[in-house]
Amino acid sequence: MKILLASSNQGKLAEFRQLLDGFEMVPWPTDAPSLPETGAFFQDNALQKAEGARAWWLEHGLEPVDGVLADDSGLCVDALWGGPGVLSARFAPDLASYRDKNHRLLAMVPDGADRSARFVCVLAYAPLQGEPFTASGTVEGSLAFAHRGDGGFGYDPIFIPDGFDQTFGELPAETKHTLSHRARACAALRERFRLGVNP
Ligand code: IMP
């Protein structure tokens, strides 16, 4: 199966290539428009991106694909009332590097506050013809006290999954892929494919 990934996030593309091995992932073209995400919930945004990308691809696509996959994900921090959440990609737009964004996010958490956090991923798959559907995954954990490790991408260096002492930035990618929000959402997606895209 050939799947177009409706995202220009290189970190996500690298993870999907490993998590969805056996599927051919077509990257979103660099000259394609960026996809709006204006919803209040991960699910709304994932569907909006998958449907928007499908419409664009049907008109401009360069090669046939079976469907389009979009990922809306983010880090939800309890002490920040669930933020940055759906706004994770837009947090601290004045800062260029995730090292700086992570530093700012950690500084926003008051001393002594509950450091519980979770990564959430909602995938939306839109077959070229037919109804889109979603699959989701979550990983519970807590915030580190500093940016630690250079693996992964985004907020990985400040997130410690439950059951570990290291951040996702320090743990090997293989470990992240056994328990991450995206790995769990991909497992649910594979199950849905196994049952038939339009059962
Ligand atoms: P969006 O799904 O395009 O809105 O972007 C999600 C944002 O959440 C990414 O740009 C990252 O900042 C963050 N994010 C999502 N998943 C991960 C992850 O697995 N590790 C680290 N950061 C993530």
PDB file of C-alpha atoms and ligand atoms in Angstrom:
ATOM      1  CA  MET A   1       0.000   0.000   0.000  1.00  0.00           C
ATOM      2  CA  LYS A   2       1.248   3.473  -0.903  1.00  0.00           C
ATOM      3  CA  ILE A   3       0.390   6.196   1.610  1.00  0.00           C
ATOM      4  CA  LEU A   4       0.889   9.942   1.242  1.00  0.00           C
ATOM      5  CA  LEU A   5       1.961  11.526   4.537  1.00  0.00           C
ATOM      6  CA  ALA A   6       0.214  14.890   4.913  1.00  0.00           C
ATOM      7  CA  SER A   7       2.978  16.492   6.967  1.00  0.00           C
ATOM      8  CA  SER A   8       6.208  18.335   6.320  1.00  0.00           C
ATOM      9  CA  ASN A   9       7.508  17.441   9.791  1.00  0.00           C
ATOM     10  CA  GLN A  10      10.685  15.437   9.121  1.00  0.00           C
ATOM     11  CA  GLY A  11      10.639  13.948  12.632  1.00  0.00           C
ATOM     12  CA  LYS A  12       7.202  12.460  12.019  1.00  0.00           C
ATOM     13  CA  LEU A  13       8.187  11.174   8.553  1.00  0.00           C
ATOM     14  CA  ALA A  14      11.233   9.374   9.984  1.00  0.00           C
ATOM     15  CA  GLU A  15       9.083   7.756  12.681  1.00  0.00           C
ATOM     16  CA  PHE A  16       6.328   6.681  10.276  1.00  0.00           C
ATOM     17  CA  ARG A  17       8.892   5.068   7.983  1.00  0.00           C
ATOM     18  CA  GLN A  18       9.870   2.839  10.919  1.00  0.00           C
ATOM     19  CA  LEU A  19       6.463   2.392  12.534  1.00  0.00           C
ATOM     20  CA  LEU A  20       4.626   1.631   9.285  1.00  0.00           C
ATOM     21  CA  ASP A  21       7.281  -0.577   7.690  1.00  0.00           C
ATOM     22  CA  GLY A  22       5.715  -2.609   4.918  1.00  0.00           C
ATOM     23  CA  PHE A  23       3.840   0.467   3.679  1.00  0.00           C
ATOM     24  CA  GLU A  24       5.391   2.807   1.133  1.00  0.00           C
ATOM     25  CA  MET A  25       5.344   6.337   2.584  1.00  0.00           C
ATOM     26  CA  VAL A  26       5.238   9.204   0.066  1.00  0.00           C
ATOM     27  CA  PRO A  27       6.427  12.482   1.647  1.00  0.00           C
ATOM     28  CA  TRP A  28       4.371  15.659   1.348  1.00  0.00           C
ATOM     29  CA  PRO A  29       6.038  17.631  -1.506  1.00  0.00           C
ATOM     30  CA  THR A  30       8.162  20.549  -0.339  1.00  0.00           C
ATOM     31  CA  ASP A  31       6.371  22.911  -2.764  1.00  0.00           C
ATOM     32  CA  ALA A  32       2.879  21.801  -1.675  1.00  0.00           C
ATOM     33  CA  PRO A  33       0.850  24.203   0.486  1.00  0.00           C
ATOM     34  CA  SER A  34       0.949  23.834   4.245  1.00  0.00           C
ATOM     35  CA  LEU A  35      -2.229  22.326   5.619  1.00  0.00           C
ATOM     36  CA  PRO A  36      -4.455  24.384   7.915  1.00  0.00           C
ATOM     37  CA  GLU A  37      -5.247  23.023  11.393  1.00  0.00           C
ATOM     38  CA  THR A  38      -7.837  25.263  12.987  1.00  0.00           C
ATOM     39  CA  GLY A  39      -9.731  22.806  15.215  1.00  0.00           C
ATOM     40  CA  ALA A  40      -9.873  22.738  19.003  1.00  0.00           C
ATOM     41  CA  PHE A  41      -9.193  18.985  19.226  1.00  0.00           C
ATOM     42  CA  PHE A  42      -6.491  16.674  17.860  1.00  0.00           C
ATOM     43  CA  GLN A  43      -9.141  14.617  16.050  1.00  0.00           C
ATOM     44  CA  ASP A  44     -10.608  17.639  14.224  1.00  0.00           C
ATOM     45  CA  ASN A  45      -7.172  18.763  13.099  1.00  0.00           C
ATOM     46  CA  ALA A  46      -6.089  15.308  11.934  1.00  0.00           C
ATOM     47  CA  LEU A  47      -9.250  14.944   9.816  1.00  0.00           C
ATOM     48  CA  GLN A  48      -8.914  18.492   8.489  1.00  0.00           C
ATOM     49  CA  LYS A  49      -5.324  17.822   7.363  1.00  0.00           C
ATOM     50  CA  ALA A  50      -6.111  14.407   5.829  1.00  0.00           C
ATOM     51  CA  GLU A  51      -9.108  15.722   3.891  1.00  0.00           C
ATOM     52  CA  GLY A  52      -7.300  18.892   2.811  1.00  0.00           C
ATOM     53  CA  ALA A  53      -4.302  16.898   1.615  1.00  0.00           C
ATOM     54  CA  ARG A  54      -6.502  14.399  -0.228  1.00  0.00           C
ATOM     55  CA  ALA A  55      -8.326  17.203  -2.079  1.00  0.00           C
ATOM     56  CA  TRP A  56      -5.002  18.792  -3.050  1.00  0.00           C
ATOM     57  CA  TRP A  57      -3.490  15.480  -4.133  1.00  0.00           C
ATOM     58  CA  LEU A  58      -6.514  14.554  -6.281  1.00  0.00           C
ATOM     59  CA  GLU A  59      -5.900  17.750  -8.231  1.00  0.00           C
ATOM     60  CA  HIS A  60      -2.109  18.049  -8.192  1.00  0.00           C
ATOM     61  CA  GLY A  61      -0.699  14.662  -7.131  1.00  0.00           C
ATOM     62  CA  LEU A  62       2.230  13.368  -9.133  1.00  0.00           C
ATOM     63  CA  GLU A  63       1.762   9.652  -8.523  1.00  0.00           C
ATOM     64  CA  PRO A  64      -1.072   7.340  -7.546  1.00  0.00           C
ATOM     65  CA  VAL A  65      -1.464   6.600  -3.838  1.00  0.00           C
ATOM     66  CA  ASP A  66      -3.973   4.461  -1.957  1.00  0.00           C
ATOM     67  CA  GLY A  67      -4.735   7.065   0.660  1.00  0.00           C
ATOM     68  CA  VAL A  68      -3.551   9.982   2.745  1.00  0.00           C
ATOM     69  CA  LEU A  69      -2.374   9.874   6.362  1.00  0.00           C
ATOM     70  CA  ALA A  70      -2.336  12.898   8.658  1.00  0.00           C
ATOM     71  CA  ASP A  71      -1.039  13.075  12.228  1.00  0.00           C
ATOM     72  CA  ASP A  72      -2.100  15.630  14.785  1.00  0.00           C
ATOM     73  CA  SER A  73      -0.166  15.277  17.977  1.00  0.00           C
ATOM     74  CA  GLY A  74       1.227  17.181  20.887  1.00  0.00           C
ATOM     75  CA  LEU A  75       2.383  17.341  24.469  1.00  0.00           C
ATOM     76  CA  CYS A  76      -0.277  17.932  27.158  1.00  0.00           C
ATOM     77  CA  VAL A  77       1.090  19.145  30.490  1.00  0.00           C
ATOM     78  CA  ASP A  78      -1.244  18.975  33.503  1.00  0.00           C
ATOM     79  CA  ALA A  79       0.351  21.973  35.237  1.00  0.00           C
ATOM     80  CA  LEU A  80      -0.327  24.012  32.056  1.00  0.00           C
ATOM     81  CA  TRP A  81      -4.011  23.016  31.909  1.00  0.00           C
ATOM     82  CA  GLY A  82      -3.254  20.519  29.139  1.00  0.00           C
ATOM     83  CA  GLY A  83      -1.115  22.922  27.104  1.00  0.00           C
ATOM     84  CA  PRO A  84       0.534  23.308  24.741  1.00  0.00           C
ATOM     85  CA  GLY A  85      -1.707  20.425  23.515  1.00  0.00           C
ATOM     86  CA  VAL A  86      -3.162  21.087  20.066  1.00  0.00           C
ATOM     87  CA  LEU A  87      -0.988  24.199  19.903  1.00  0.00           C
ATOM     88  CA  SER A  88       2.258  22.221  20.367  1.00  0.00           C
ATOM     89  CA  ALA A  89       3.547  23.015  16.877  1.00  0.00           C
ATOM     90  CA  ARG A  90       2.762  26.715  17.402  1.00  0.00           C
ATOM     91  CA  PHE A  91       4.166  27.144  20.929  1.00  0.00           C
ATOM     92  CA  ALA A  92       6.732  29.962  21.294  1.00  0.00           C
ATOM     93  CA  PRO A  93       6.813  30.942  17.595  1.00  0.00           C
ATOM     94  CA  ASP A  94       9.432  33.619  18.388  1.00  0.00           C
ATOM     95  CA  LEU A  95      11.953  30.872  19.236  1.00  0.00           C
ATOM     96  CA  ALA A  96      13.546  28.897  16.419  1.00  0.00           C
ATOM     97  CA  SER A  97      15.016  25.891  18.196  1.00  0.00           C
ATOM     98  CA  TYR A  98      13.258  23.233  20.227  1.00  0.00           C
ATOM     99  CA  ARG A  99      16.035  23.527  22.806  1.00  0.00           C
ATOM    100  CA  ASP A 100      14.837  27.103  23.473  1.00  0.00           C
ATOM    101  CA  LYS A 101      11.143  26.194  23.265  1.00  0.00           C
ATOM    102  CA  ASN A 102      11.688  23.351  25.728  1.00  0.00           C
ATOM    103  CA  HIS A 103      13.544  25.659  28.071  1.00  0.00           C
ATOM    104  CA  ARG A 104      10.650  28.152  27.981  1.00  0.00           C
ATOM    105  CA  LEU A 105       8.027  25.463  28.497  1.00  0.00           C
ATOM    106  CA  LEU A 106       9.869  24.114  31.546  1.00  0.00           C
ATOM    107  CA  ALA A 107      10.168  27.636  32.963  1.00  0.00           C
ATOM    108  CA  MET A 108       6.368  28.018  32.758  1.00  0.00           C
ATOM    109  CA  VAL A 109       5.804  25.108  35.151  1.00  0.00           C
ATOM    110  CA  PRO A 110       5.716  26.422  38.725  1.00  0.00           C
ATOM    111  CA  ASP A 111       8.134  24.940  41.295  1.00  0.00           C
ATOM    112  CA  GLY A 112       6.528  22.060  43.143  1.00  0.00           C
ATOM    113  CA  ALA A 113       3.731  21.637  40.563  1.00  0.00           C
ATOM    114  CA  ASP A 114       2.515  18.251  39.407  1.00  0.00           C
ATOM    115  CA  ARG A 115       4.806  17.399  36.444  1.00  0.00           C
ATOM    116  CA  SER A 116       2.487  14.808  34.888  1.00  0.00           C
ATOM    117  CA  ALA A 117       2.267  15.027  31.096  1.00  0.00           C
ATOM    118  CA  ARG A 118       1.276  12.911  28.145  1.00  0.00           C
ATOM    119  CA  PHE A 119       1.928  12.794  24.436  1.00  0.00           C
ATOM    120  CA  VAL A 120      -1.202  12.330  22.338  1.00  0.00           C
ATOM    121  CA  CYS A 121      -1.362  11.315  18.678  1.00  0.00           C
ATOM    122  CA  VAL A 122      -4.464  11.147  16.505  1.00  0.00           C
ATOM    123  CA  LEU A 123      -4.008   9.755  13.015  1.00  0.00           C
ATOM    124  CA  ALA A 124      -6.562  10.329  10.274  1.00  0.00           C
ATOM    125  CA  TYR A 125      -6.480   8.119   7.199  1.00  0.00           C
ATOM    126  CA  ALA A 126      -8.415   9.198   4.118  1.00  0.00           C
ATOM    127  CA  PRO A 127      -8.652   6.583   1.367  1.00  0.00           C
ATOM    128  CA  LEU A 128      -8.617   8.272  -2.045  1.00  0.00           C
ATOM    129  CA  GLN A 129     -12.293   7.383  -2.324  1.00  0.00           C
ATOM    130  CA  GLY A 130     -14.363   6.831   0.797  1.00  0.00           C
ATOM    131  CA  GLU A 131     -14.819   7.910   4.384  1.00  0.00           C
ATOM    132  CA  PRO A 132     -11.796   8.944   6.460  1.00  0.00           C
ATOM    133  CA  PHE A 133     -11.295   7.381   9.888  1.00  0.00           C
ATOM    134  CA  THR A 134      -9.081   8.014  12.897  1.00  0.00           C
ATOM    135  CA  ALA A 135      -6.840   6.001  15.235  1.00  0.00           C
ATOM    136  CA  SER A 136      -5.245   7.371  18.377  1.00  0.00           C
ATOM    137  CA  GLY A 137      -2.579   6.651  20.966  1.00  0.00           C
ATOM    138  CA  THR A 138      -1.299   8.187  24.196  1.00  0.00           C
ATOM    139  CA  VAL A 139       1.793   7.758  26.373  1.00  0.00           C
ATOM    140  CA  GLU A 140       1.761   8.911  29.988  1.00  0.00           C
ATOM    141  CA  GLY A 141       4.824  10.372  31.664  1.00  0.00           C
ATOM    142  CA  SER A 142       6.267  13.439  33.354  1.00  0.00           C
ATOM    143  CA  LEU A 143       8.317  16.498  32.555  1.00  0.00           C
ATOM    144  CA  ALA A 144      12.063  16.395  33.111  1.00  0.00           C
ATOM    145  CA  PHE A 145      13.661  19.345  34.939  1.00  0.00           C
ATOM    146  CA  ALA A 146      15.906  20.174  31.967  1.00  0.00           C
ATOM    147  CA  HIS A 147      16.323  19.412  28.255  1.00  0.00           C
ATOM    148  CA  ARG A 148      18.133  16.024  28.201  1.00  0.00           C
ATOM    149  CA  GLY A 149      19.321  14.134  25.142  1.00  0.00           C
ATOM    150  CA  ASP A 150      19.367  14.934  21.455  1.00  0.00           C
ATOM    151  CA  GLY A 151      17.448  11.993  20.057  1.00  0.00           C
ATOM    152  CA  GLY A 152      13.985  12.210  18.543  1.00  0.00           C
ATOM    153  CA  PHE A 153      12.481  15.619  17.818  1.00  0.00           C
ATOM    154  CA  GLY A 154      10.352  18.378  19.300  1.00  0.00           C
ATOM    155  CA  TYR A 155       9.573  17.890  22.992  1.00  0.00           C
ATOM    156  CA  ASP A 156      11.244  14.458  23.244  1.00  0.00           C
ATOM    157  CA  PRO A 157      14.176  15.782  25.377  1.00  0.00           C
ATOM    158  CA  ILE A 158      11.858  16.969  28.182  1.00  0.00           C
ATOM    159  CA  PHE A 159       9.455  14.017  28.368  1.00  0.00           C
ATOM    160  CA  ILE A 160      10.120  10.995  30.601  1.00  0.00           C
ATOM    161  CA  PRO A 161       7.726   8.128  29.856  1.00  0.00           C
ATOM    162  CA  ASP A 162       6.337   6.325  32.906  1.00  0.00           C
ATOM    163  CA  GLY A 163       8.549   3.392  33.922  1.00  0.00           C
ATOM    164  CA  PHE A 164      11.805   5.043  32.733  1.00  0.00           C
ATOM    165  CA  ASP A 165      14.333   7.527  34.122  1.00  0.00           C
ATOM    166  CA  GLN A 166      15.466   8.821  30.731  1.00  0.00           C
ATOM    167  CA  THR A 167      13.721  11.218  28.386  1.00  0.00           C
ATOM    168  CA  PHE A 168      12.611  10.239  24.882  1.00  0.00           C
ATOM    169  CA  GLY A 169      15.598  12.315  23.758  1.00  0.00           C
ATOM    170  CA  GLU A 170      17.943   9.962  25.663  1.00  0.00           C
ATOM    171  CA  LEU A 171      16.222   6.632  25.064  1.00  0.00           C
ATOM    172  CA  PRO A 172      17.012   4.720  21.863  1.00  0.00           C
ATOM    173  CA  ALA A 173      14.492   5.252  19.051  1.00  0.00           C
ATOM    174  CA  GLU A 174      13.624   1.541  19.253  1.00  0.00           C
ATOM    175  CA  THR A 175      12.450   2.049  22.843  1.00  0.00           C
ATOM    176  CA  LYS A 176      10.334   5.079  21.930  1.00  0.00           C
ATOM    177  CA  HIS A 177       8.791   3.020  19.131  1.00  0.00           C
ATOM    178  CA  THR A 178       7.612   0.322  21.538  1.00  0.00           C
ATOM    179  CA  LEU A 179       5.553   2.686  23.694  1.00  0.00           C
ATOM    180  CA  SER A 180       5.046   6.088  22.121  1.00  0.00           C
ATOM    181  CA  HIS A 181       1.724   7.763  21.363  1.00  0.00           C
ATOM    182  CA  ARG A 182       2.528   7.472  17.636  1.00  0.00           C
ATOM    183  CA  ALA A 183       3.490   3.790  17.922  1.00  0.00           C
ATOM    184  CA  ARG A 184       0.188   3.057  19.686  1.00  0.00           C
ATOM    185  CA  ALA A 185      -1.809   5.027  17.123  1.00  0.00           C
ATOM    186  CA  CYS A 186       0.004   3.173  14.310  1.00  0.00           C
ATOM    187  CA  ALA A 187      -0.826  -0.179  15.931  1.00  0.00           C
ATOM    188  CA  ALA A 188      -4.506   0.852  16.020  1.00  0.00           C
ATOM    189  CA  LEU A 189      -4.279   1.965  12.384  1.00  0.00           C
ATOM    190  CA  ARG A 190      -2.729  -1.364  11.322  1.00  0.00           C
ATOM    191  CA  GLU A 191      -5.534  -3.174  13.116  1.00  0.00           C
ATOM    192  CA  ARG A 192      -8.082  -1.096  11.254  1.00  0.00           C
ATOM    193  CA  PHE A 193      -6.351  -1.927   7.941  1.00  0.00           C
ATOM    194  CA  ARG A 194      -6.359  -5.615   8.908  1.00  0.00           C
ATOM    195  CA  LEU A 195     -10.119  -5.454   9.426  1.00  0.00           C
ATOM    196  CA  GLY A 196     -10.569  -3.674   6.070  1.00  0.00           C
ATOM    197  CA  VAL A 197     -10.450   0.028   5.335  1.00  0.00           C
ATOM    198  CA  ASN A 198     -14.198   0.223   4.685  1.00  0.00           C
ATOM    199  CA  PRO A 199     -15.607  -2.673   6.730  1.00  0.00           C
TER     200      PRO A 199
HETATM  201  P1  IMP B   1       1.182  19.058  14.613  1.00  0.00           P
HETATM  202  O1  IMP B   1       0.661  17.673  14.815  1.00  0.00           O
HETATM  203  O2  IMP B   1       1.623  19.305  13.221  1.00  0.00           O
HETATM  204  O3  IMP B   1       0.228  20.087  15.135  1.00  0.00           O
HETATM  205  O4  IMP B   1       2.521  19.187  15.441  1.00  0.00           O
HETATM  206  C1  IMP B   1       2.702  18.484  16.609  1.00  0.00           C
HETATM  207  C2  IMP B   1       3.865  19.045  17.410  1.00  0.00           C
HETATM  208  O5  IMP B   1       3.846  18.366  18.655  1.00  0.00           O
HETATM  209  C3  IMP B   1       5.212  18.752  16.782  1.00  0.00           C
HETATM  210  O6  IMP B   1       5.650  19.805  15.969  1.00  0.00           O
HETATM  211  C4  IMP B   1       6.087  18.591  18.003  1.00  0.00           C
HETATM  212  O7  IMP B   1       6.448  19.837  18.490  1.00  0.00           O
HETATM  213  C5  IMP B   1       5.141  17.972  19.013  1.00  0.00           C
HETATM  214  N1  IMP B   1       5.222  16.501  18.973  1.00  0.00           N
HETATM  215  C6  IMP B   1       4.322  15.632  18.445  1.00  0.00           C
HETATM  216  N2  IMP B   1       4.766  14.369  18.559  1.00  0.00           N
HETATM  217  C7  IMP B   1       5.965  14.444  19.142  1.00  0.00           C
HETATM  218  C8  IMP B   1       6.922  13.466  19.492  1.00  0.00           C
HETATM  219  O8  IMP B   1       6.789  12.252  19.261  1.00  0.00           O
HETATM  220  N3  IMP B   1       8.032  13.931  20.085  1.00  0.00           N
HETATM  221  C9  IMP B   1       8.237  15.241  20.361  1.00  0.00           C
HETATM  222  N4  IMP B   1       7.391  16.212  20.025  1.00  0.00           N
HETATM  223  C10 IMP B   1       6.253  15.809  19.423  1.00  0.00           C
END
